[in-house]
Protein backbone atom coordinates (compact mmCIF):
# COMPACT_ATOMS: atom_id res chain seq x y z
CA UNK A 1 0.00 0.00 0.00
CA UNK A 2 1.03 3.89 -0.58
CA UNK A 3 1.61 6.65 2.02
CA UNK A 4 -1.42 8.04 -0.43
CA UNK A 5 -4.40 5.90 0.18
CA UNK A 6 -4.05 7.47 4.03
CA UNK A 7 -4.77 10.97 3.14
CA UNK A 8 -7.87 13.30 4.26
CA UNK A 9 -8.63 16.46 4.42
CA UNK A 10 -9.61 16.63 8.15
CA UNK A 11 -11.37 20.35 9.14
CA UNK A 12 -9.38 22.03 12.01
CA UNK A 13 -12.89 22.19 13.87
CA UNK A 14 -13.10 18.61 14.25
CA UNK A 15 -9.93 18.39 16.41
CA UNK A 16 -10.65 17.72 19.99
CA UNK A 17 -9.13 20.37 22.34
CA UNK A 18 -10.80 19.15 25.07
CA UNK A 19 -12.02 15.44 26.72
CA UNK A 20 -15.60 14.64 26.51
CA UNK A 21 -17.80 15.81 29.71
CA UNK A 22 -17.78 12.08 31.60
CA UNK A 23 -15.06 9.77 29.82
CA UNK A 24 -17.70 7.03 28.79
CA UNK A 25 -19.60 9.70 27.37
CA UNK A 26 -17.95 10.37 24.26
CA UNK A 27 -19.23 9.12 20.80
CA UNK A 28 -19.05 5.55 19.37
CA UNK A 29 -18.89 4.24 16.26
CA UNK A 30 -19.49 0.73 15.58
CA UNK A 31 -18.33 -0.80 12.72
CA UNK A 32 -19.43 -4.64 12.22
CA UNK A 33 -16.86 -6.34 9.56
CA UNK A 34 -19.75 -8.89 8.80
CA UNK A 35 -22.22 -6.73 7.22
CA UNK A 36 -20.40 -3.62 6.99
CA UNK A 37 -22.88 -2.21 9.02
CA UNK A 38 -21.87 1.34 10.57
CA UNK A 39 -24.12 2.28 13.94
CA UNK A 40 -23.53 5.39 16.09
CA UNK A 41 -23.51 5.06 20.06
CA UNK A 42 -22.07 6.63 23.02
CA UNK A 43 -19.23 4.62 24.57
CA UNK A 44 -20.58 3.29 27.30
CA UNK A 45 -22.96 1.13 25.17
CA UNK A 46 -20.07 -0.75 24.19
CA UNK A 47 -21.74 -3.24 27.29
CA UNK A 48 -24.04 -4.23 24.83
CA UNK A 49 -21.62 -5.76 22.29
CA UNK A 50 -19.48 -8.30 24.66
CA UNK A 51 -20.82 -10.91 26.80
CA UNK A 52 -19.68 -13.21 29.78
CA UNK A 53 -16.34 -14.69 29.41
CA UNK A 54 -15.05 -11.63 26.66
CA UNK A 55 -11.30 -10.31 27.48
CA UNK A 56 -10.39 -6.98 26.94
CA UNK A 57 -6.65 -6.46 26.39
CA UNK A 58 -5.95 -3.17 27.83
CA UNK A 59 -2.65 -1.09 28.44
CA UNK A 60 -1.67 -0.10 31.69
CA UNK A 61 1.27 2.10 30.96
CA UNK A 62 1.27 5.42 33.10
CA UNK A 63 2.19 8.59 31.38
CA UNK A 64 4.78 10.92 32.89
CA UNK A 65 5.18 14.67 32.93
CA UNK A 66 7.55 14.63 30.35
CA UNK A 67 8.02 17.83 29.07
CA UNK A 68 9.53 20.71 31.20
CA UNK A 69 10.93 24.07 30.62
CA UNK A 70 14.13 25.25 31.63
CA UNK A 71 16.55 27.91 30.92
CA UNK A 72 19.89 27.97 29.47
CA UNK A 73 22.80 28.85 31.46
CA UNK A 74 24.39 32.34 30.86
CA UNK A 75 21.96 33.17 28.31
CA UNK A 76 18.78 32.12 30.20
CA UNK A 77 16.57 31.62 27.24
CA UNK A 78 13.84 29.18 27.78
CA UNK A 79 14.48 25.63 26.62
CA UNK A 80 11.64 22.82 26.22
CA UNK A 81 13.14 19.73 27.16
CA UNK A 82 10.99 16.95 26.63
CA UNK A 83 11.74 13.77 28.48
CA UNK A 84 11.62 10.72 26.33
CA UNK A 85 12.76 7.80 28.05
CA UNK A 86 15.91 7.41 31.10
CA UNK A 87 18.83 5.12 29.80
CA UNK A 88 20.44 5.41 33.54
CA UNK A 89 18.50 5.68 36.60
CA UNK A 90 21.82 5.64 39.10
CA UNK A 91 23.44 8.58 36.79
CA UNK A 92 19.84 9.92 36.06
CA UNK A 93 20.81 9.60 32.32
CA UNK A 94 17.78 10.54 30.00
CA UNK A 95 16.78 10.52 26.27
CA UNK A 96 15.39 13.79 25.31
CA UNK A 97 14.25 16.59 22.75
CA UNK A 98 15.08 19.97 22.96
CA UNK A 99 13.54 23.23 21.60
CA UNK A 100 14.73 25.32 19.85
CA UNK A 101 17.49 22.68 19.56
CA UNK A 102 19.77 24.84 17.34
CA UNK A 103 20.65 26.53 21.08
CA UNK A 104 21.22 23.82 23.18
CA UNK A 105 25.26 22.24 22.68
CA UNK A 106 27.07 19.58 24.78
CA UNK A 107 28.55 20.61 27.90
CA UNK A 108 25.35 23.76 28.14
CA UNK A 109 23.48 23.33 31.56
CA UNK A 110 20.12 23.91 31.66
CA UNK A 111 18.52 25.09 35.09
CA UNK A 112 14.72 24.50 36.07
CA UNK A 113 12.24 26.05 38.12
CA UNK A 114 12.02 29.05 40.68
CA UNK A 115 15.16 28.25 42.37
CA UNK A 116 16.66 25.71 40.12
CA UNK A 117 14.94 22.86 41.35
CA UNK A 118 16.64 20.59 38.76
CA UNK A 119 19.86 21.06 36.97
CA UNK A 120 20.96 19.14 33.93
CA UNK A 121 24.00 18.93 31.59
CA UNK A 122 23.72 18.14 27.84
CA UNK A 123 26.07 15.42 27.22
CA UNK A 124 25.44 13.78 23.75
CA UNK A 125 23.61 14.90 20.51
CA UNK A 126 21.34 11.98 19.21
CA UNK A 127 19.56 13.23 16.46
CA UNK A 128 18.51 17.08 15.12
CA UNK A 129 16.44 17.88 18.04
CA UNK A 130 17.50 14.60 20.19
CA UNK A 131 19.48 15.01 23.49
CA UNK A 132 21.37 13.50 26.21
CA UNK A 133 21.05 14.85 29.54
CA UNK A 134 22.25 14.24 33.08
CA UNK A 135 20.62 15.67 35.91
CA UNK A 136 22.64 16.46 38.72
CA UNK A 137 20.87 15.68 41.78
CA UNK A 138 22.22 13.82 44.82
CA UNK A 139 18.84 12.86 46.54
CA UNK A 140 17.19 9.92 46.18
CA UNK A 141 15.45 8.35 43.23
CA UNK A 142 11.92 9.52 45.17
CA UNK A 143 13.09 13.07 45.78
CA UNK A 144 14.03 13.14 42.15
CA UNK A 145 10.80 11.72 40.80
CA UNK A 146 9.03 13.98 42.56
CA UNK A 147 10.56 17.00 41.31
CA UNK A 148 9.61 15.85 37.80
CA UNK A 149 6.57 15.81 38.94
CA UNK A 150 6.53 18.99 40.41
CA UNK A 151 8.23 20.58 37.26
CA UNK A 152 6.74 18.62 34.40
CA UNK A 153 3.86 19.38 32.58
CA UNK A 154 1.11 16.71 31.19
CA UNK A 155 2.58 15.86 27.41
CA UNK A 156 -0.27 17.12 25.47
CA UNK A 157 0.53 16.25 21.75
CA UNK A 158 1.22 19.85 20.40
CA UNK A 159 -1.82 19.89 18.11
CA UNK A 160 -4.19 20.51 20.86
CA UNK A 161 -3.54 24.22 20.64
CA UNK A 162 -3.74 25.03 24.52
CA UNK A 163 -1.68 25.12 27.98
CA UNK A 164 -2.05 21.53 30.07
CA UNK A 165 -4.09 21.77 32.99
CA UNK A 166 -4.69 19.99 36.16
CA UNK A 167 -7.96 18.91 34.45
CA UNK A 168 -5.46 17.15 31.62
CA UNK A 169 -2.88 15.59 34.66
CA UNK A 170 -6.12 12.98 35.33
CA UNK A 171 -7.80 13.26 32.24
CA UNK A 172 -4.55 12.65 29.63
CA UNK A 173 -4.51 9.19 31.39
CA UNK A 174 -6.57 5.85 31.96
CA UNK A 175 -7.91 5.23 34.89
CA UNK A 176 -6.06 1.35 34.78
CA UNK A 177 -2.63 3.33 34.75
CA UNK A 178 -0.30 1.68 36.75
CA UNK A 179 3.33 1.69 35.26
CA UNK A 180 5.21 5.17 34.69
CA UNK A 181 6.98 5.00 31.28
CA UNK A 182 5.00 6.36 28.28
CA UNK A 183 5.11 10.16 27.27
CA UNK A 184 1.35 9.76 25.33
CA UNK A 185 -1.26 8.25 26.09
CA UNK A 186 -2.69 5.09 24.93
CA UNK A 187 -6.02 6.82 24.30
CA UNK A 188 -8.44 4.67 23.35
CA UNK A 189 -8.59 3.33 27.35
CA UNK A 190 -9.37 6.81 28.21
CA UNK A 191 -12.67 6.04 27.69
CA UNK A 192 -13.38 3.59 30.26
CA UNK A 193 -15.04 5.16 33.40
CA UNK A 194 -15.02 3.24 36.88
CA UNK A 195 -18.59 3.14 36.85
CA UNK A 196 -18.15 1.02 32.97
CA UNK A 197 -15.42 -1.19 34.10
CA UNK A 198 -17.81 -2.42 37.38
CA UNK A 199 -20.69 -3.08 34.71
CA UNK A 200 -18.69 -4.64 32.21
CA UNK A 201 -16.88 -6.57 35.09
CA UNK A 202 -20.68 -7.68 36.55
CA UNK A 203 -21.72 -8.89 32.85
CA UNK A 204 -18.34 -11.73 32.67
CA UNK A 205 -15.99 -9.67 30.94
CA UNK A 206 -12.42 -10.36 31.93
CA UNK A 207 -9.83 -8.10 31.59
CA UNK A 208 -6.03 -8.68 30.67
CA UNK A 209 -3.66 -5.65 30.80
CA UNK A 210 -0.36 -5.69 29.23
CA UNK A 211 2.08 -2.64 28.94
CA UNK A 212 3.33 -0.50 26.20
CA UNK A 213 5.50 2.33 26.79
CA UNK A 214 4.20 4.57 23.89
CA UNK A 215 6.36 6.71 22.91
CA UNK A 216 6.90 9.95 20.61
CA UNK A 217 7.55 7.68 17.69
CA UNK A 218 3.44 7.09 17.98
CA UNK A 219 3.49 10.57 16.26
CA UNK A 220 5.75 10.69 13.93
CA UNK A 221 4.76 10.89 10.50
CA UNK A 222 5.44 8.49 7.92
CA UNK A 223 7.94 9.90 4.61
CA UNK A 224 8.18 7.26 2.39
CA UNK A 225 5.28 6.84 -0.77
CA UNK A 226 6.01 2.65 -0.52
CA UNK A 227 4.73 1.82 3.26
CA UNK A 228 7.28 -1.28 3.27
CA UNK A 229 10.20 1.50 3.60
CA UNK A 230 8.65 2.98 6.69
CA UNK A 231 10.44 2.12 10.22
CA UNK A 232 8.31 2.77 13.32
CA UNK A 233 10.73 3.58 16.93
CA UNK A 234 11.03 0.97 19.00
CA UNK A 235 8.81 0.70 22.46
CA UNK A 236 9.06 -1.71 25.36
CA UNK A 237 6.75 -3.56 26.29
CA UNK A 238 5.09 -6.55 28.95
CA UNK A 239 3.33 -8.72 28.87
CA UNK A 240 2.61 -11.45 32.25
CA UNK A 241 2.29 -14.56 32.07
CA UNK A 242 -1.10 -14.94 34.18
CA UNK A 243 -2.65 -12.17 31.44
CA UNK A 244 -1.29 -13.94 28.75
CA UNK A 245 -3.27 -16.92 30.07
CA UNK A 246 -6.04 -14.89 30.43
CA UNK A 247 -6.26 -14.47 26.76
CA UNK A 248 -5.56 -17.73 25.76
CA UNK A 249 -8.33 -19.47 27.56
CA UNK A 250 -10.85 -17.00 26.01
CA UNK A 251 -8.77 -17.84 22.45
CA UNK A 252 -9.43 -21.45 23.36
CA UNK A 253 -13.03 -21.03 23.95
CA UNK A 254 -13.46 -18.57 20.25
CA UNK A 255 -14.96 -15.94 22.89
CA UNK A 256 -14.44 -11.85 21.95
CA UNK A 257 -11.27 -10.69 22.40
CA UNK A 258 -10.66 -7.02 21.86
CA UNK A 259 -7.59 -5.15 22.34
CA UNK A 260 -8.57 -1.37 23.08
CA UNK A 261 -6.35 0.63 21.15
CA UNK A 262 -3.72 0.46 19.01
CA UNK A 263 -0.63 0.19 21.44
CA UNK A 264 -2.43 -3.05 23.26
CA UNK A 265 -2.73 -4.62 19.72
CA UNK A 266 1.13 -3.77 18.56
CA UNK A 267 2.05 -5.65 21.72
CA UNK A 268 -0.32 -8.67 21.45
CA UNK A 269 0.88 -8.85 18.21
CA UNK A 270 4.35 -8.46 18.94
CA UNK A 271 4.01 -12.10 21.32
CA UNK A 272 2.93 -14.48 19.23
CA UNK A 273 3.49 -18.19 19.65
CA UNK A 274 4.26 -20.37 16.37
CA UNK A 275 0.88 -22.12 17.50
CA UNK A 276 -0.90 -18.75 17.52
CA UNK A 277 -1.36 -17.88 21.37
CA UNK A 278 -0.17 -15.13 23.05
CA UNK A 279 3.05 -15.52 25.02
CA UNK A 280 4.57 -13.69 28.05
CA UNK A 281 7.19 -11.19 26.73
CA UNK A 282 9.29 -8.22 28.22
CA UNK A 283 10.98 -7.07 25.23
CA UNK A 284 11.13 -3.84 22.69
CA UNK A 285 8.76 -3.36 19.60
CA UNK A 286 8.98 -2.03 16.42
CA UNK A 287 6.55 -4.02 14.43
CA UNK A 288 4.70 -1.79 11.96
CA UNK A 289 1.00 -2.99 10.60
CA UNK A 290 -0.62 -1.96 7.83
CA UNK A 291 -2.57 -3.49 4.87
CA UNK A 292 -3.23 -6.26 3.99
CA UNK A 293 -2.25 -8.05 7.76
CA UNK A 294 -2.82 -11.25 9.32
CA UNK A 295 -3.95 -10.66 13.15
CA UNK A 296 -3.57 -13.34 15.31
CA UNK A 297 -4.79 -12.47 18.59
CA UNK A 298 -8.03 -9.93 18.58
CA UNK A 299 -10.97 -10.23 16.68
CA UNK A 300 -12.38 -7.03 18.20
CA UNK A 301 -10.84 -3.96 18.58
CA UNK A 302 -11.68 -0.39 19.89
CA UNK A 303 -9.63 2.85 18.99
CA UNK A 304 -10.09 6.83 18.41
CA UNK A 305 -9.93 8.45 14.66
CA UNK A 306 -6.72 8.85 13.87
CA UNK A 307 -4.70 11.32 11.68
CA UNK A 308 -4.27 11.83 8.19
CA UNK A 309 -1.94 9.35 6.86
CA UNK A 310 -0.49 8.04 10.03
CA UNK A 311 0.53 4.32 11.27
CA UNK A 312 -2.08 4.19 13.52
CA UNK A 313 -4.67 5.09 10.83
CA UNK A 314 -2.78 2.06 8.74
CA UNK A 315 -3.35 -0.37 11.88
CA UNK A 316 -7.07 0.10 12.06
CA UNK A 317 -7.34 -0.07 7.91
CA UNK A 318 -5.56 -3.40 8.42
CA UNK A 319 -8.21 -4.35 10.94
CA UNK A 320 -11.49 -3.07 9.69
CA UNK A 321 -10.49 -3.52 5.67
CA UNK A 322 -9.00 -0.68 4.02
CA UNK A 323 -12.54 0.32 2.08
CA UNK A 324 -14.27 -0.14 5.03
CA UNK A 325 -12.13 1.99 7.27
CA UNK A 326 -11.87 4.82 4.63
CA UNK A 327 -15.63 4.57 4.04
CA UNK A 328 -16.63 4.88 8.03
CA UNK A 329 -13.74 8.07 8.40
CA UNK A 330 -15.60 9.37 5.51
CA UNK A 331 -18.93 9.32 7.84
CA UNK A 332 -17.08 10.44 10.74
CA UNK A 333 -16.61 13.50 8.78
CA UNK A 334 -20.01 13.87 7.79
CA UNK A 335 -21.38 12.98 10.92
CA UNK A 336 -18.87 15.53 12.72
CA UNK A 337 -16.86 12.78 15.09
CA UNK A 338 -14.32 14.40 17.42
CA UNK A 339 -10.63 13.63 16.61
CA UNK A 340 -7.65 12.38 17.85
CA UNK A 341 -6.58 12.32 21.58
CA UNK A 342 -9.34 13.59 23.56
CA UNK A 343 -11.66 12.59 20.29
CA UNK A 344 -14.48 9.92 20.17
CA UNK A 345 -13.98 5.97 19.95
CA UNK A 346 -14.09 3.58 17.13
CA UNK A 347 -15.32 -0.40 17.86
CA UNK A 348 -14.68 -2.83 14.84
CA UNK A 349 -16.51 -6.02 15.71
């Protein structure tokens, strides 16, 4: 397939700035594969399309406060630094992207907050805008995590055209969030309410969570016309071995098994057996799916709408069928479905 067949012209106005209201409030769209069917809900109706026994695969990957704003030594012009991943927690080593990056040169320290909470030396260039930093800091790991914390500001991907808020610090997460690693969210689980999971959870549904650290690479946009040229960042990623049970004994018994969103299916996908079963893993990703592809694990799957030619968008064409995707994005538009991040979900059954 072509870096072509992904484009559409999406209006400005249909970008969500903001969550919906309550987070199982948002639209649904409900694509069935059998009859091509296209039916319009709101997400907490998905209750009425899985039944006792169903696993849902979700990711339970915490997002940090990764990006923070510093200034440069003897200059003090304000730097973004936005935290990627750490490559050395005992010399507090991290992977990061600076802007504007044409100002920031090994050996420049960077000083943040008030009264230089944090401190942090450039080290290594990785790429055009990539970093390395050290912090120096001589408390402990806790201390230092919590001046992140303090300090950092809720990732928002930069085309939501606002400041973060504390609103976005609980809302620019799931509520199943449990390991700190990812700098965006896996979104489509940001749908799920307490209230849904306790209904869905009295109905038989069992859930199986497996991590993905997403990472910036979940944004970046594919250059290459011929899709097979395209290579995706890698992300790490878990997966137990009592969850990956969990999913096999519903695989066993040909129940509904739907990974909600696209990072829970790259992982699935990413552990698969030679006999076709899901296998426990703790290992780094880069497997890129698009169309025509094989899945092996799901046979359900819920996500948001996606951008304009990008791998996730390619995913979800591989899933629902290429016409069939394109067709229901088509009525998304027409039917004025909220977009991207804080958008409205997507279940292809």
């Amino acid at each position: 397939m072509k870096l072509s067949q992904f484009k559409f012209n999406l209006p400005e106005s249909l970008v969500a700035n903001n969550p919906s209201e309550q987070r199982d409030e948002a639209r649904l769209m409900v694509l069935h594969k059998d009859t091509g069917k296209i039916e319009h809900k709101i997400f907490k109706d998905i209750l009425e399309y899985f039944d006792d026994q169903d696993v849902m695969i979700l990711n339970n990957t915490k997002v940090f406060p990764a990006r923070l704003y510093g200034n440069k030594e003897k200059t003090g012009a304000t730097i973004e630094v936005f935290l990627l991943r750490e490559l050395n927690k005992e010399l507090r080593l991290w992977d990061v992207l600076v802007d504007p990056a044409r100002k920031i040169r090994v050996g420049n320290k960077l000083y943040f907050g008030d009264d230089d909470l944090l401190v942090a030396e450039v080290v290594d260039n990785t790429t055009s805008r990539g970093r390395t930093i050290r912090f120096l800091f001589d408390g402990t790991d806790e201390e230092f995590r919590k001046n992140i914390e303090i300090l950092g500001e809720t990732p928002l991907p930069k085309y939501i055209k606002r400041k973060a808020t504390a609103m976005d610090k609980e809302r620019y997460q799931t509520i199943f969030a449990k390991h700190e690693g990812a700098v965006a969210a896996p979104t489509a689980g940001m749908h799920f309410s307490r209230e849904l999971m306790k209904r869905l959870e009295l109905k038989g549904i069992n859930f199986a969570e497996v991590t993905l650290h997403v990472g910036l690479g979940t944004f970046r946009s594919v250059e290459v016309e011929d899709l097979t040229k395209h290579k995706m960042d890698s992300e790490q990623f878990i997966i137990e071995e009592k969850e990956a049970a969990i999913v096999n004994k519903a695989l066993e018994n040909k129940k509904r098994i739907c990974a909600v969103g696209t990072t829970s299916m790259r992982a699935i996908e990413s552990a698969v057996s030679s006999g076709k079963m899901l296998k426990p893993a703790n290992d780094w990703t880069s497997k890129f799916i698009f169309p025509p592809y094989d899945f092996s694990i799901a046979n359900s799957m819920i996500t948001n709408f996606h951008t304009p030619e990008s791998t996730l968008l390619m995913m979800v064409s591989a899933f629902g069928g290429y016409d069939y995707v394109k067709h229901a994005y088509e009525v998304a538009l027409k039917e004025k479905y909220r977009f991207y991040s804080y958008g409205d979900a997507m279940l292809i059954i």
